[in-house]
CSV table of C-alpha atoms in Angstrom, one decimal:
chain,number,residue,atom,x,y,z
A,1,UNK,CA,0.0,-0.2,0.1
A,2,UNK,CA,1.1,4.0,-1.1
A,3,UNK,CA,-0.6,4.6,2.5
A,4,UNK,CA,1.4,2.2,4.8
A,5,UNK,CA,3.5,4.8,6.1
A,6,UNK,CA,1.5,6.9,9.0
A,7,UNK,CA,1.6,9.8,7.9
A,8,UNK,CA,3.8,12.9,9.1
A,9,UNK,CA,1.5,16.0,11.1
A,10,UNK,CA,5.0,18.2,10.1
A,11,UNK,CA,6.4,19.3,6.9
A,12,UNK,CA,9.1,17.4,5.6
A,13,UNK,CA,12.6,18.6,4.4
A,14,UNK,CA,12.9,18.8,0.9
A,15,UNK,CA,15.4,16.5,0.5
A,16,UNK,CA,13.2,13.5,2.9
A,17,UNK,CA,10.0,15.2,0.4
A,18,UNK,CA,11.4,14.4,-2.7
A,19,UNK,CA,12.7,11.2,-1.5
A,20,UNK,CA,8.9,10.5,-0.7
A,21,UNK,CA,7.8,11.2,-4.0
A,22,UNK,CA,10.1,9.6,-6.0
A,23,UNK,CA,8.9,6.4,-4.0
A,24,UNK,CA,5.4,6.8,-4.3
A,25,UNK,CA,6.2,7.1,-8.3
A,26,UNK,CA,8.0,4.5,-8.5
A,27,UNK,CA,5.8,2.2,-6.9
A,28,UNK,CA,2.7,3.7,-9.2
A,29,UNK,CA,5.1,3.4,-12.4
A,30,UNK,CA,5.7,-0.4,-11.2
A,31,UNK,CA,1.7,-1.1,-10.8
A,32,UNK,CA,0.9,0.3,-13.8
A,33,UNK,CA,3.4,-1.3,-16.4
A,34,UNK,CA,2.5,-4.4,-14.9
A,35,UNK,CA,-0.9,-4.5,-14.9
A,36,UNK,CA,-2.4,-2.4,-18.1
A,37,UNK,CA,-6.0,-2.7,-17.3
A,38,UNK,CA,-5.4,-1.2,-13.3
A,39,UNK,CA,-7.6,1.8,-12.4
A,40,UNK,CA,-5.9,3.2,-9.7
A,41,UNK,CA,-7.6,4.6,-7.0
A,42,UNK,CA,-7.0,5.9,-3.5
A,43,UNK,CA,-4.7,7.7,-5.2
A,44,UNK,CA,-5.8,11.7,-4.1
A,45,UNK,CA,-4.5,11.2,-0.5
A,46,UNK,CA,-0.8,11.4,-2.6
A,47,UNK,CA,-1.8,14.9,-4.1
A,48,UNK,CA,-2.3,16.0,-0.8
A,49,UNK,CA,0.5,14.0,0.9
A,50,UNK,CA,2.9,16.8,2.6
A,51,UNK,CA,6.0,15.6,0.2
A,52,UNK,CA,4.1,16.5,-3.0
A,53,UNK,CA,3.0,19.9,-2.1
A,54,UNK,CA,6.7,20.5,-1.2
A,55,UNK,CA,8.3,19.0,-4.0
A,56,UNK,CA,5.3,20.6,-6.4
A,57,UNK,CA,5.9,24.0,-4.6
A,58,UNK,CA,9.7,23.9,-5.1
A,59,UNK,CA,9.1,23.0,-8.8
A,60,UNK,CA,6.6,25.6,-9.1
A,61,UNK,CA,8.8,28.1,-7.3
A,62,UNK,CA,12.1,27.7,-9.1
A,63,UNK,CA,9.9,28.1,-12.5
A,64,UNK,CA,10.3,31.8,-14.1
A,65,UNK,CA,6.2,31.8,-14.0
A,66,UNK,CA,6.4,32.2,-10.7
A,67,UNK,CA,7.0,35.6,-10.6
A,68,UNK,CA,4.2,36.6,-12.4
A,69,UNK,CA,0.5,36.4,-10.4
A,70,UNK,CA,-2.4,35.4,-11.8
A,71,UNK,CA,-6.1,36.7,-11.1
A,72,UNK,CA,-5.5,36.4,-7.5
A,73,UNK,CA,-2.3,38.3,-8.1
A,74,UNK,CA,-0.1,36.3,-5.7
A,75,UNK,CA,3.6,35.9,-6.6
A,76,UNK,CA,6.1,33.8,-5.2
A,77,UNK,CA,7.9,36.7,-3.4
A,78,UNK,CA,4.2,37.2,-2.1
A,79,UNK,CA,3.9,33.4,-0.6
A,80,UNK,CA,7.5,33.6,0.5
A,81,UNK,CA,6.8,36.8,2.3
A,82,UNK,CA,3.6,35.9,4.8
A,83,UNK,CA,5.6,32.1,4.3
A,84,UNK,CA,5.7,29.1,2.3
A,85,UNK,CA,4.1,26.4,4.9
A,86,UNK,CA,1.0,28.8,6.0
A,87,UNK,CA,0.3,28.9,1.8
A,88,UNK,CA,0.7,25.1,1.4
A,89,UNK,CA,-1.2,24.1,4.8
A,90,UNK,CA,-3.7,26.1,3.6
A,91,UNK,CA,-4.0,24.2,-0.1
A,92,UNK,CA,-3.8,21.1,1.9
A,93,UNK,CA,-6.9,21.8,3.8
A,94,UNK,CA,-9.3,23.5,0.9
A,95,UNK,CA,-8.0,20.1,-1.6
A,96,UNK,CA,-8.7,17.3,1.7
A,97,UNK,CA,-12.3,19.3,2.5
A,98,UNK,CA,-13.5,19.5,-0.5
A,99,UNK,CA,-13.3,23.3,-0.9
A,100,UNK,CA,-10.6,23.8,-3.2
A,101,UNK,CA,-11.7,26.0,-5.8
A,102,UNK,CA,-10.0,26.3,-9.4
A,103,UNK,CA,-9.7,30.1,-10.4
A,104,UNK,CA,-9.7,31.1,-13.4
A,105,UNK,CA,-6.7,31.9,-15.6
A,106,UNK,CA,-5.2,34.8,-16.7
A,107,UNK,CA,-4.9,35.6,-20.6
A,108,UNK,CA,-1.6,36.9,-22.2
A,109,UNK,CA,-0.9,36.8,-25.5
A,110,UNK,CA,2.4,36.6,-27.2
A,111,UNK,CA,3.2,37.6,-30.5
A,112,UNK,CA,4.3,34.9,-33.4
A,113,UNK,CA,5.5,34.7,-36.8
A,114,UNK,CA,3.3,36.1,-39.7
A,115,UNK,CA,1.6,38.3,-37.1
A,116,UNK,CA,0.3,36.0,-35.7
A,117,UNK,CA,-0.6,35.7,-31.9
A,118,UNK,CA,-0.5,32.8,-29.2
A,119,UNK,CA,-3.0,33.0,-26.1
A,120,UNK,CA,-1.7,31.2,-23.1
A,121,UNK,CA,-3.2,31.5,-19.7
A,122,UNK,CA,-1.7,32.3,-16.9
A,123,UNK,CA,-2.9,29.6,-13.7
A,124,UNK,CA,-2.4,31.5,-10.3
A,125,UNK,CA,0.0,30.7,-7.6
A,126,UNK,CA,-2.0,28.1,-5.9
A,127,UNK,CA,-3.2,26.4,-8.9
A,128,UNK,CA,-0.1,25.6,-10.0
A,129,UNK,CA,1.2,24.2,-7.6
A,130,UNK,CA,-1.8,22.3,-6.9
A,131,UNK,CA,-2.0,21.2,-11.1
A,132,UNK,CA,2.1,20.0,-10.2
A,133,UNK,CA,1.1,17.9,-7.5
A,134,UNK,CA,-1.3,16.1,-10.1
A,135,UNK,CA,0.8,15.7,-12.5
A,136,UNK,CA,3.5,14.5,-10.1
A,137,UNK,CA,0.9,11.5,-9.3
A,138,UNK,CA,-0.4,11.4,-12.5
A,139,UNK,CA,2.6,11.0,-14.7
A,140,UNK,CA,4.5,7.8,-13.7
A,141,UNK,CA,0.9,5.6,-13.9
A,142,UNK,CA,0.8,7.5,-17.8
A,143,UNK,CA,4.1,7.3,-18.5
A,144,UNK,CA,3.7,3.8,-18.8
A,145,UNK,CA,1.1,3.6,-21.4
A,146,UNK,CA,2.7,6.4,-23.9
A,147,UNK,CA,4.5,5.9,-26.6
A,148,UNK,CA,7.8,5.6,-28.3
A,149,UNK,CA,6.6,7.9,-30.9
A,150,UNK,CA,6.0,10.4,-28.5
A,151,UNK,CA,9.1,12.9,-27.6
A,152,UNK,CA,6.7,16.7,-26.2
A,153,UNK,CA,6.6,17.4,-22.3
A,154,UNK,CA,7.5,14.1,-21.2
A,155,UNK,CA,10.5,13.0,-18.8
A,156,UNK,CA,13.8,12.4,-20.2
A,157,UNK,CA,12.8,13.2,-23.4
A,158,UNK,CA,13.5,16.9,-25.7
A,159,UNK,CA,13.3,17.8,-29.3
A,160,UNK,CA,16.8,17.1,-30.2
A,161,UNK,CA,16.0,13.5,-29.4
A,162,UNK,CA,13.3,13.8,-31.8
A,163,UNK,CA,15.2,14.8,-34.5
A,164,UNK,CA,17.4,12.5,-33.5
A,165,UNK,CA,14.9,9.8,-34.4
A,166,UNK,CA,14.0,11.5,-38.0
A,167,UNK,CA,17.5,10.8,-38.6
A,168,UNK,CA,18.4,7.7,-38.2
A,169,UNK,CA,14.8,6.8,-40.1
A,170,UNK,CA,15.9,8.8,-43.4
A,171,UNK,CA,19.3,6.6,-42.9
A,172,UNK,CA,17.0,3.4,-42.8
A,173,UNK,CA,15.5,5.1,-46.7
A,174,UNK,CA,12.6,6.6,-45.8
A,175,UNK,CA,13.4,9.5,-48.1
A,176,UNK,CA,10.5,12.1,-47.6
A,177,UNK,CA,9.3,13.9,-44.3
A,178,UNK,CA,6.5,15.1,-43.9
A,179,UNK,CA,6.0,18.2,-41.2
A,180,UNK,CA,2.5,18.8,-39.8
A,181,UNK,CA,1.0,20.8,-37.0
A,182,UNK,CA,-2.3,20.2,-35.0
A,183,UNK,CA,-4.4,23.5,-35.7
A,184,UNK,CA,-5.1,25.2,-32.3
A,185,UNK,CA,-4.5,21.5,-30.5
A,186,UNK,CA,-4.6,23.1,-27.1
A,187,UNK,CA,-7.3,25.1,-27.5
A,188,UNK,CA,-9.8,22.1,-28.9
A,189,UNK,CA,-9.5,19.2,-26.7
A,190,UNK,CA,-12.6,17.3,-26.1
A,191,UNK,CA,-13.2,17.2,-22.4
A,192,UNK,CA,-15.5,14.4,-22.7
A,193,UNK,CA,-12.7,12.3,-24.3
A,194,UNK,CA,-9.8,13.4,-22.6
A,195,UNK,CA,-11.5,12.6,-19.2
A,196,UNK,CA,-12.6,9.7,-20.4
A,197,UNK,CA,-9.3,8.4,-21.2
A,198,UNK,CA,-7.7,9.8,-17.9
A,199,UNK,CA,-10.6,7.3,-16.3
A,200,UNK,CA,-9.5,4.3,-17.9
A,201,UNK,CA,-6.0,4.0,-15.5
A,202,UNK,CA,-7.5,6.6,-12.4
A,203,UNK,CA,-10.8,5.8,-10.4
A,204,UNK,CA,-10.5,8.2,-7.7
A,205,UNK,CA,-13.4,10.3,-8.3
A,206,UNK,CA,-11.4,13.2,-5.6
A,207,UNK,CA,-8.8,12.4,-8.9
A,208,UNK,CA,-11.4,13.2,-11.5
A,209,UNK,CA,-13.2,16.3,-10.2
A,210,UNK,CA,-9.9,17.9,-9.7
A,211,UNK,CA,-8.8,17.4,-13.2
A,212,UNK,CA,-12.4,18.4,-14.7
A,213,UNK,CA,-11.9,21.6,-12.4
A,214,UNK,CA,-8.7,22.5,-13.7
A,215,UNK,CA,-10.0,22.5,-17.0
A,216,UNK,CA,-13.3,24.2,-16.7
A,217,UNK,CA,-12.0,27.1,-14.6
A,218,UNK,CA,-12.4,29.5,-17.3
A,219,UNK,CA,-10.9,32.5,-18.2
A,220,UNK,CA,-10.3,35.7,-17.5
A,221,UNK,CA,-9.6,37.9,-20.8
A,222,UNK,CA,-7.3,40.7,-21.8
A,223,UNK,CA,-10.5,43.2,-21.5
A,224,UNK,CA,-11.2,42.0,-18.5
A,225,UNK,CA,-14.5,40.1,-19.4
A,226,UNK,CA,-14.6,36.0,-18.2
A,227,UNK,CA,-14.9,32.9,-20.7
A,228,UNK,CA,-16.0,29.7,-19.9
A,229,UNK,CA,-13.4,27.0,-20.6
A,230,UNK,CA,-15.6,24.2,-22.5
A,231,UNK,CA,-13.2,23.0,-24.8
A,232,UNK,CA,-9.4,22.9,-24.7
A,233,UNK,CA,-6.3,22.8,-22.4
A,234,UNK,CA,-4.8,26.2,-21.1
A,235,UNK,CA,-1.6,26.9,-22.7
A,236,UNK,CA,0.5,28.0,-19.8
A,237,UNK,CA,-0.8,25.5,-17.4
A,238,UNK,CA,1.1,23.4,-15.3
A,239,UNK,CA,-0.8,19.7,-15.8
A,240,UNK,CA,-2.1,21.2,-19.5
A,241,UNK,CA,0.7,18.9,-21.4
A,242,UNK,CA,0.3,15.9,-19.7
A,243,UNK,CA,-3.0,15.9,-20.5
A,244,UNK,CA,-2.2,17.0,-24.1
A,245,UNK,CA,0.0,13.6,-24.4
A,246,UNK,CA,-2.9,11.8,-23.1
A,247,UNK,CA,-5.3,12.6,-25.4
A,248,UNK,CA,-2.7,12.3,-28.3
A,249,UNK,CA,-1.7,9.0,-27.5
A,250,UNK,CA,-4.9,8.6,-29.3
A,251,UNK,CA,-3.0,9.6,-32.2
A,252,UNK,CA,0.0,7.3,-32.1
A,253,UNK,CA,-2.3,4.3,-31.1
A,254,UNK,CA,-3.6,4.7,-34.2
A,255,UNK,CA,0.1,4.9,-36.2
A,256,UNK,CA,1.1,2.0,-34.0
A,257,UNK,CA,-1.7,-0.2,-35.3
A,258,UNK,CA,-1.6,0.8,-38.5
A,259,UNK,CA,2.0,0.1,-38.2
A,260,UNK,CA,1.5,-3.7,-36.8
A,261,UNK,CA,-1.3,-4.3,-38.8
A,262,UNK,CA,-0.2,-3.3,-42.2
A,263,UNK,CA,3.6,-2.5,-42.3
A,264,UNK,CA,5.2,-5.4,-40.0
A,265,UNK,CA,6.6,-7.8,-40.6
A,266,UNK,CA,9.0,-6.9,-43.6
A,267,UNK,CA,7.3,-8.8,-45.9
A,268,UNK,CA,3.9,-6.4,-45.9
A,269,UNK,CA,6.7,-3.9,-46.6
A,270,UNK,CA,8.0,-5.2,-49.5
A,271,UNK,CA,4.0,-5.7,-50.7
A,272,UNK,CA,3.2,-2.3,-50.3
A,273,UNK,CA,6.1,-1.1,-52.2
A,274,UNK,CA,5.0,-3.1,-55.3
A,275,UNK,CA,1.4,-1.7,-55.2
A,276,UNK,CA,3.0,1.8,-55.1
A,277,UNK,CA,2.2,2.6,-51.4
A,278,UNK,CA,4.2,4.4,-48.9
A,279,UNK,CA,5.9,3.2,-46.2
A,280,UNK,CA,5.6,5.3,-43.2
A,281,UNK,CA,6.7,6.1,-39.1
A,282,UNK,CA,5.1,8.4,-36.9
A,283,UNK,CA,7.3,11.1,-34.6
A,284,UNK,CA,5.4,13.6,-33.1
A,285,UNK,CA,7.0,16.5,-30.6
A,286,UNK,CA,3.7,18.0,-28.6
A,287,UNK,CA,1.5,18.5,-31.3
A,288,UNK,CA,4.1,18.8,-34.0
A,289,UNK,CA,3.9,15.4,-36.4
A,290,UNK,CA,6.7,13.8,-38.7
A,291,UNK,CA,5.5,10.9,-40.5
A,292,UNK,CA,8.5,9.4,-42.8
A,293,UNK,CA,7.8,8.4,-45.8
A,294,UNK,CA,9.5,5.1,-47.5
A,295,UNK,CA,9.2,5.7,-51.6
A,296,UNK,CA,11.6,2.9,-52.6
A,297,UNK,CA,13.6,1.1,-49.9
A,298,UNK,CA,11.3,-1.7,-47.6
A,299,UNK,CA,12.8,-1.3,-44.7
């Protein structure tokens, strides 16, 4: 049992907290790998664990974004001036007694090439810590189910690894690289589909309510108005990349199924080439996809 150790009534050192969180993550990952059909219950207590919240605070406060306030105008320096432990204890209490409410994100705009803009959502610092705690618990579970073709927003993986994989495949006679980008991917995530995907692995209703709360928190727009968030995961949210990977893993699964059913083993690839059909593999980084197609030589 994850909660076999008696819960501490005092806040641990960051060193002890990191060790406790790592131990929980190792067990979650091991159990998820051992049973692909397992649905985890009673993991909300891990999110509320003092060690998890302390590690979450350390990771959030160490980012430059912690200096930017959300709709509540609270920054890292404000929390440090008034006490980190009281801040975390209040957050923990609200999570445990069910009074926690995700606040709307503050809309921000970042210019892009060609005169376009990207809309980001800036959560409150309190919500960032809660989302990070959620991510610390969910990530080791869902990492087991993610596919090797996925490189974005994953521990131990980066853009350079995706590029290296493209180079490796081109050395195996894949001659075309087709780059694609899912239009407004984060903005168009279907909440019902995403929640079903999360529910495939997590049955703890308190965790599912917390995920849904962040998805439905809404947006305070630049002009000060409020907009419901009926779809999408706001870019800028700590948990959004993980949720997006859960959502996009369906795409990865599709490409794996096509490969296994139509292009593997080698004789099938050769047969496709004789019929003038291409063979292809997928490399995905976030919502950017680069299927490589094979033109002449079967691999």
